[in-house]
Amino acid sequence: QSVLTQPPSASGTPGQRVTISCSGSSSNIGRNTVNWYQQLPGTAPKVLIYSNNQRPSGVPDRFSGSKSGTSASLAISGLQSEDEADYFCAAWDDSLKGWVFGGGTKLTAL
Amino acid sequence: QVQLQQSGPGLVKPSQTLSLTCAISGDSVSSNSAAWNWIRQSPSRGLEWLGRTYYRSRWYNEYAVSVKSRITINPDTSKNRFSLQLNSVTPEDTAVYYCTRTGDGGDYWGQGTLVTVSS
């Protein structure tokens, strides 16, 4: 049972906008920033968004993040087939004194 | 560009010690703006943070409650790397283990090491 809650799956057609939610609590998302990761099959997770809404260099601006209260969202606009992957959210938890993760959302491009 | 290169055995016997090393290039394990973490991933437990080491005028180590009695993370400044030791392993410790960097300057992950606990 993951500390952060994500839907197990999401889907969209190419070109569509898709959002993935991440729900936490006052001890993690409510107090700290959120990172989002993309994991392609057989590879390590790669950071897509850090500090709620910042993109590392090289990440397309189709990917965006937001946070409100104890929840966060990842939005992917102009969905492409190569966006098919698992997506995870993460945040530092002040009560557990460690990083906590969502269970992951498998994104399918229909 | 920071790169993390993991090394260590992929098979460990039950009750023995799991040992992995993460070599750092492009940054220093003694950086005042980074933390060096170990995270594992398994189908049953998902992504699980195990602990971290970092330097802020002195060394700090922080561990997840779930493994606190069995884990040691050590920095090695002479070789610019850090290590993970997990004692008394059981089959439930079977997972892909990742070393990661967090903090100012970016978030980076090693390539991952599948560690299987089996006799």
CSV table of C-alpha atoms in Angstrom, one decimal:
chain,number,residue,atom,x,y,z
A,1,GLN,CA,0.0,0.0,0.0
A,2,SER,CA,1.7,3.2,-1.2
A,3,VAL,CA,1.6,6.4,0.9
A,4,LEU,CA,0.7,8.5,-2.1
A,5,THR,CA,-2.4,7.5,-4.1
A,6,GLN,CA,-2.5,7.4,-7.9
A,7,PRO,CA,-4.9,5.8,-10.3
A,8,PRO,CA,-3.4,2.5,-11.5
A,9,SER,CA,-4.1,3.3,-15.2
A,10,ALA,CA,-4.9,6.1,-17.6
A,11,SER,CA,-5.3,6.3,-21.3
A,12,GLY,CA,-5.8,8.7,-24.2
A,13,THR,CA,-5.7,9.0,-27.9
A,14,PRO,CA,-2.8,10.6,-29.7
A,15,GLY,CA,-3.0,14.4,-29.5
A,16,GLN,CA,-5.2,14.3,-26.4
A,17,ARG,CA,-4.5,15.9,-23.0
A,18,VAL,CA,-4.2,13.4,-20.2
A,19,THR,CA,-3.9,14.1,-16.5
A,20,ILE,CA,-2.7,11.9,-13.7
A,21,SER,CA,-3.5,12.6,-10.1
A,22,CYS,CA,-1.6,12.0,-6.9
A,23,SER,CA,-3.2,12.3,-3.5
A,24,GLY,CA,-1.3,12.6,-0.2
A,25,SER,CA,-1.6,14.2,3.2
A,26,SER,CA,-0.5,17.1,5.3
A,27,SER,CA,2.8,15.4,6.2
A,28,ASN,CA,4.0,15.0,2.6
A,29,ILE,CA,2.4,16.8,-0.3
A,30,GLY,CA,0.8,19.3,2.0
A,31,ARG,CA,4.2,20.5,3.3
A,32,ASN,CA,6.7,19.6,0.6
A,33,THR,CA,7.1,19.8,-3.1
A,34,VAL,CA,6.2,17.0,-5.5
A,35,ASN,CA,8.4,15.2,-8.1
A,36,TRP,CA,7.0,13.2,-11.1
A,37,TYR,CA,8.9,10.4,-12.8
A,38,GLN,CA,8.5,8.5,-16.0
A,39,GLN,CA,9.6,4.9,-16.2
A,40,LEU,CA,9.9,3.1,-19.5
A,41,PRO,CA,10.0,-0.7,-19.4
A,42,GLY,CA,13.3,-2.1,-18.1
A,43,THR,CA,14.7,1.3,-17.3
A,44,ALA,CA,15.2,3.4,-14.2
A,45,PRO,CA,12.7,6.2,-13.4
A,46,LYS,CA,13.6,9.6,-14.9
A,47,VAL,CA,12.5,12.8,-13.4
A,48,LEU,CA,9.9,14.7,-15.5
A,49,ILE,CA,8.8,17.4,-13.0
A,50,TYR,CA,10.5,18.6,-9.8
A,51,SER,CA,9.4,21.1,-7.2
A,52,ASN,CA,5.8,20.7,-8.3
A,53,ASN,CA,6.0,22.3,-11.7
A,54,GLN,CA,9.6,22.6,-12.8
A,55,ARG,CA,10.9,20.8,-15.9
A,56,PRO,CA,14.5,19.6,-16.1
A,57,SER,CA,16.3,20.6,-19.3
A,58,GLY,CA,15.4,18.2,-22.1
A,59,VAL,CA,11.9,17.4,-20.9
A,60,PRO,CA,9.3,18.6,-23.5
A,61,ASP,CA,6.9,21.4,-22.4
A,62,ARG,CA,4.0,19.0,-23.1
A,63,PHE,CA,4.6,17.8,-19.6
A,64,SER,CA,3.4,20.1,-16.8
A,65,GLY,CA,2.8,19.7,-13.0
A,66,SER,CA,0.7,21.4,-10.4
A,67,LYS,CA,-0.1,21.1,-6.8
A,68,SER,CA,-3.0,22.2,-4.6
A,69,GLY,CA,-3.3,21.4,-0.9
A,70,THR,CA,-2.5,17.7,-0.4
A,71,SER,CA,-2.9,16.7,-4.1
A,72,ALA,CA,-0.8,17.1,-7.2
A,73,SER,CA,-1.4,16.5,-10.9
A,74,LEU,CA,0.7,15.7,-13.9
A,75,ALA,CA,-0.7,16.8,-17.3
A,76,ILE,CA,0.5,15.6,-20.7
A,77,SER,CA,-0.8,17.5,-23.6
A,78,GLY,CA,-0.5,16.3,-27.2
A,79,LEU,CA,-0.2,12.7,-26.1
A,80,GLN,CA,2.3,10.7,-28.2
A,81,SER,CA,2.7,6.9,-28.5
A,82,GLU,CA,6.2,7.2,-26.9
A,83,ASP,CA,4.6,8.6,-23.8
A,84,GLU,CA,3.4,5.1,-22.9
A,85,ALA,CA,5.1,4.4,-19.6
A,86,ASP,CA,4.6,4.2,-15.9
A,87,TYR,CA,4.4,7.5,-14.1
A,88,PHE,CA,5.1,7.9,-10.4
A,89,CYS,CA,4.7,10.8,-8.0
A,90,ALA,CA,7.0,11.4,-4.9
A,91,ALA,CA,7.4,13.7,-2.0
A,92,TRP,CA,9.3,14.0,1.2
A,93,ASP,CA,7.2,13.0,4.3
A,94,ASP,CA,7.9,14.9,7.4
A,95,SER,CA,6.3,12.3,9.7
A,96,LEU,CA,7.9,9.3,8.2
A,97,LYS,CA,11.2,11.2,7.6
A,98,GLY,CA,11.7,9.8,4.2
A,99,TRP,CA,10.7,9.9,0.6
A,100,VAL,CA,7.3,8.4,-0.2
A,101,PHE,CA,6.0,7.3,-3.6
A,102,GLY,CA,2.7,6.7,-5.4
A,103,GLY,CA,1.9,3.2,-6.6
A,104,GLY,CA,2.3,4.3,-10.2
A,105,THR,CA,0.0,5.0,-13.2
A,106,LYS,CA,0.3,3.0,-16.4
A,107,LEU,CA,-0.4,5.3,-19.3
A,108,THR,CA,-1.6,3.8,-22.5
A,109,ALA,CA,-1.9,5.7,-25.8
A,110,LEU,CA,-5.0,4.1,-27.6
B,1,GLN,CA,26.2,15.8,-16.0
B,2,VAL,CA,25.9,13.6,-13.0
B,3,GLN,CA,26.2,9.9,-13.6
B,4,LEU,CA,25.7,7.1,-11.0
B,5,GLN,CA,27.2,3.6,-11.7
B,6,GLN,CA,26.0,0.8,-9.5
B,7,SER,CA,27.9,-2.4,-8.8
B,8,GLY,CA,27.4,-5.5,-6.7
B,9,PRO,CA,26.1,-9.1,-6.8
B,10,GLY,CA,22.7,-10.0,-8.2
B,11,LEU,CA,22.2,-13.0,-6.0
B,12,VAL,CA,22.3,-13.1,-2.2
B,13,LYS,CA,21.5,-16.1,0.1
B,14,PRO,CA,18.9,-15.7,2.8
B,15,SER,CA,20.3,-14.4,6.2
B,16,GLN,CA,23.3,-13.0,4.4
B,17,THR,CA,24.2,-9.3,3.7
B,18,LEU,CA,23.3,-7.5,0.5
B,19,SER,CA,26.1,-5.1,-0.5
B,20,LEU,CA,25.9,-2.6,-3.3
B,21,THR,CA,28.1,0.4,-4.3
B,22,CYS,CA,27.3,3.5,-6.3
B,23,ALA,CA,30.2,5.4,-8.0
B,24,ILE,CA,29.6,9.1,-8.6
B,25,SER,CA,30.9,11.1,-11.6
B,26,GLY,CA,30.1,14.8,-12.2
B,27,ASP,CA,29.5,15.6,-8.6
B,28,SER,CA,31.0,15.0,-5.1
B,29,VAL,CA,29.6,12.7,-2.4
B,30,SER,CA,30.6,15.5,0.0
B,31,SER,CA,28.5,18.1,-1.9
B,32,ASN,CA,26.6,20.5,0.5
B,33,SER,CA,23.6,20.6,-1.8
B,34,ALA,CA,23.0,16.9,-2.5
B,35,ALA,CA,21.7,13.8,-0.8
B,36,TRP,CA,22.6,10.3,-1.8
B,37,ASN,CA,19.8,7.7,-1.6
B,38,TRP,CA,19.1,4.1,-2.0
B,39,ILE,CA,15.6,3.1,-3.3
B,40,ARG,CA,14.2,-0.3,-4.3
B,41,GLN,CA,11.4,-1.4,-6.5
B,42,SER,CA,9.4,-4.6,-6.5
B,43,PRO,CA,6.0,-5.6,-7.8
B,44,SER,CA,4.7,-6.3,-4.3
B,45,ARG,CA,6.1,-3.1,-2.6
B,46,GLY,CA,6.4,-0.6,-5.4
B,47,LEU,CA,9.0,2.1,-5.0
B,48,GLU,CA,10.4,2.1,-1.5
B,49,TRP,CA,13.0,4.6,-0.2
B,50,LEU,CA,15.5,2.9,2.1
B,51,GLY,CA,17.7,5.7,3.3
B,52,ARG,CA,20.2,8.4,2.5
B,53,THR,CA,23.5,10.0,3.4
B,54,TYR,CA,24.5,13.6,3.0
B,55,TYR,CA,27.1,16.2,4.1
B,56,ARG,CA,26.2,19.5,5.8
B,57,SER,CA,29.3,20.4,7.7
B,58,ARG,CA,29.1,16.9,9.1
B,59,TRP,CA,27.8,13.6,7.8
B,60,TYR,CA,24.1,12.6,8.3
B,61,ASN,CA,22.5,9.2,7.7
B,62,GLU,CA,18.7,8.7,7.7
B,63,TYR,CA,16.9,5.4,7.3
B,64,ALA,CA,13.4,4.1,6.6
B,65,VAL,CA,11.8,2.7,9.7
B,66,SER,CA,11.0,-0.5,7.8
B,67,VAL,CA,14.7,-1.4,7.5
B,68,LYS,CA,16.4,0.7,10.1
B,69,SER,CA,17.6,-2.2,12.2
B,70,ARG,CA,19.3,-3.8,9.2
B,71,ILE,CA,20.7,-1.1,7.0
B,72,THR,CA,23.9,0.9,6.7
B,73,ILE,CA,24.7,3.6,4.1
B,74,ASN,CA,28.2,4.8,4.0
B,75,PRO,CA,29.9,7.5,2.0
B,76,ASP,CA,33.4,6.9,0.7
B,77,THR,CA,35.1,10.2,0.0
B,78,SER,CA,38.4,8.7,-1.2
B,79,LYS,CA,36.6,7.0,-4.1
B,80,ASN,CA,33.7,9.4,-4.4
B,81,ARG,CA,31.0,6.8,-4.0
B,82,PHE,CA,28.5,5.5,-1.4
B,83,SER,CA,27.4,2.1,-0.4
B,84,LEU,CA,24.4,0.1,0.9
B,85,GLN,CA,24.6,-2.8,3.3
B,86,LEU,CA,21.4,-4.6,4.2
B,87,ASN,CA,21.7,-7.4,6.7
B,88,SER,CA,19.8,-10.6,7.4
B,89,VAL,CA,18.0,-10.5,4.0
B,90,THR,CA,15.0,-12.6,3.2
B,91,PRO,CA,13.2,-13.4,-0.1
B,92,GLU,CA,11.1,-10.3,0.6
B,93,ASP,CA,14.2,-8.2,0.0
B,94,THR,CA,14.3,-9.3,-3.7
B,95,ALA,CA,13.9,-6.1,-5.7
B,96,VAL,CA,15.6,-3.8,-8.2
B,97,TYR,CA,17.9,-1.5,-6.1
B,98,TYR,CA,18.6,2.0,-7.3
B,99,CYS,CA,21.1,4.6,-6.0
B,100,THR,CA,19.9,8.2,-6.6
B,101,ARG,CA,21.0,11.8,-6.1
B,102,THR,CA,18.5,14.4,-4.9
B,103,GLY,CA,18.9,18.1,-4.2
B,104,ASP,CA,19.9,21.3,-5.9
B,105,GLY,CA,21.3,20.6,-9.4
B,106,GLY,CA,18.9,17.8,-10.2
B,107,ASP,CA,17.6,14.3,-9.5
B,108,TYR,CA,19.7,11.4,-11.0
B,109,TRP,CA,19.3,7.6,-10.8
B,110,GLY,CA,21.7,4.7,-11.3
B,111,GLN,CA,20.9,2.0,-13.8
B,112,GLY,CA,19.4,-0.3,-11.2
B,113,THR,CA,20.6,-3.7,-9.9
B,114,LEU,CA,18.2,-6.7,-9.7
B,115,VAL,CA,19.1,-8.4,-6.4
B,116,THR,CA,17.5,-11.8,-5.9
B,117,VAL,CA,17.5,-13.4,-2.4
B,118,SER,CA,17.5,-17.1,-2.8
B,119,SER,CA,19.5,-20.2,-1.7
